[in-house]
Amino acid sequence: MTKISILSPIIEDELQKALGTPYEIATKVILKYEIDLKTIAWYGLTELRDVTTHIANAVNSNDENEAVLEIKYLLSI
């Protein structure tokens, strides 16, 4: 099991930016796609998996600069 250390305020702020409105919009778009087309949104789900990987990398990083870069990547997707 991966141990998550206490996050710095900078990392917490960056995560809140990434997981706020952008994440909410992304999940709603994927859900609407699936409902409208009655199919699984594989591309959207793959992107969401990538997002969670970057979040995990940021949270589990011991380097604040590396963590911020992981989160900033999310905001550029």
Tab-separated table of C-alpha atoms in Angstrom:
chain	number	residue	atom	x	y	z
A	1	MET	CA	0.000	0.000	0.000
A	2	THR	CA	1.316	3.442	-0.917
A	3	LYS	CA	1.751	5.814	1.979
A	4	ILE	CA	0.457	9.310	1.294
A	5	SER	CA	2.298	12.006	3.187
A	6	ILE	CA	0.737	15.262	4.328
A	7	LEU	CA	0.284	17.490	1.299
A	8	SER	CA	1.723	20.958	1.127
A	9	PRO	CA	-0.740	23.851	0.794
A	10	ILE	CA	0.548	24.454	-2.746
A	11	ILE	CA	-0.269	20.889	-3.797
A	12	GLU	CA	-3.685	21.056	-2.129
A	13	ASP	CA	-4.497	24.298	-3.980
A	14	GLU	CA	-3.403	22.839	-7.317
A	15	LEU	CA	-5.432	19.672	-6.744
A	16	GLN	CA	-8.510	21.718	-5.912
A	17	LYS	CA	-8.118	23.602	-9.211
A	18	ALA	CA	-7.793	20.350	-11.163
A	19	LEU	CA	-10.581	18.504	-9.366
A	20	GLY	CA	-13.049	21.362	-9.234
A	21	THR	CA	-14.972	22.590	-12.253
A	22	PRO	CA	-12.759	20.944	-14.926
A	23	TYR	CA	-13.295	17.475	-13.449
A	24	GLU	CA	-17.014	18.064	-12.965
A	25	ILE	CA	-17.405	19.157	-16.598
A	26	ALA	CA	-15.388	16.184	-17.874
A	27	THR	CA	-17.491	13.619	-16.016
A	28	LYS	CA	-20.747	15.239	-17.145
A	29	VAL	CA	-19.621	15.294	-20.783
A	30	ILE	CA	-18.681	11.604	-20.661
A	31	LEU	CA	-21.986	10.681	-19.035
A	32	LYS	CA	-24.001	12.712	-21.568
A	33	TYR	CA	-22.098	11.069	-24.437
A	34	GLU	CA	-22.867	7.621	-23.068
A	35	ILE	CA	-26.542	8.410	-22.502
A	36	ASP	CA	-27.055	10.068	-25.887
A	37	LEU	CA	-25.224	7.457	-27.930
A	38	LYS	CA	-26.041	4.462	-25.721
A	39	THR	CA	-22.418	3.347	-25.832
A	40	ILE	CA	-19.403	3.394	-23.564
A	41	ALA	CA	-17.158	6.445	-23.951
A	42	TRP	CA	-13.871	4.540	-24.094
A	43	TYR	CA	-11.797	7.567	-25.077
A	44	GLY	CA	-13.251	9.667	-22.271
A	45	LEU	CA	-12.784	6.897	-19.722
A	46	THR	CA	-9.188	6.440	-20.853
A	47	GLU	CA	-8.547	10.144	-20.362
A	48	LEU	CA	-10.109	9.992	-16.892
A	49	ARG	CA	-7.829	7.067	-16.036
A	50	ASP	CA	-4.858	9.153	-17.155
A	51	VAL	CA	-6.060	12.015	-14.948
A	52	THR	CA	-6.205	9.777	-11.897
A	53	THR	CA	-2.689	8.516	-12.675
A	54	HIS	CA	-1.353	12.084	-12.686
A	55	ILE	CA	-3.181	12.810	-9.428
A	56	ALA	CA	-1.664	9.711	-7.834
A	57	ASN	CA	1.795	10.703	-9.082
A	58	ALA	CA	1.368	14.169	-7.588
A	59	VAL	CA	0.066	12.958	-4.246
A	60	ASN	CA	2.731	10.268	-3.908
A	61	SER	CA	5.633	12.474	-4.974
A	62	ASN	CA	8.246	13.576	-2.451
A	63	ASP	CA	9.142	16.522	-4.641
A	64	GLU	CA	6.751	19.482	-4.557
A	65	ASN	CA	7.905	20.802	-7.944
A	66	GLU	CA	7.325	17.414	-9.579
A	67	ALA	CA	3.883	17.206	-7.963
A	68	VAL	CA	2.925	20.650	-9.240
A	69	LEU	CA	4.055	19.680	-12.766
A	70	GLU	CA	1.870	16.551	-12.642
A	71	ILE	CA	-1.146	18.638	-11.645
A	72	LYS	CA	-0.448	21.363	-14.184
A	73	TYR	CA	-0.428	18.659	-16.856
A	74	LEU	CA	-4.011	17.876	-15.844
A	75	LEU	CA	-5.073	21.454	-16.419
A	76	SER	CA	-3.598	21.404	-19.918
A	77	ILE	CA	-5.443	18.271	-21.063
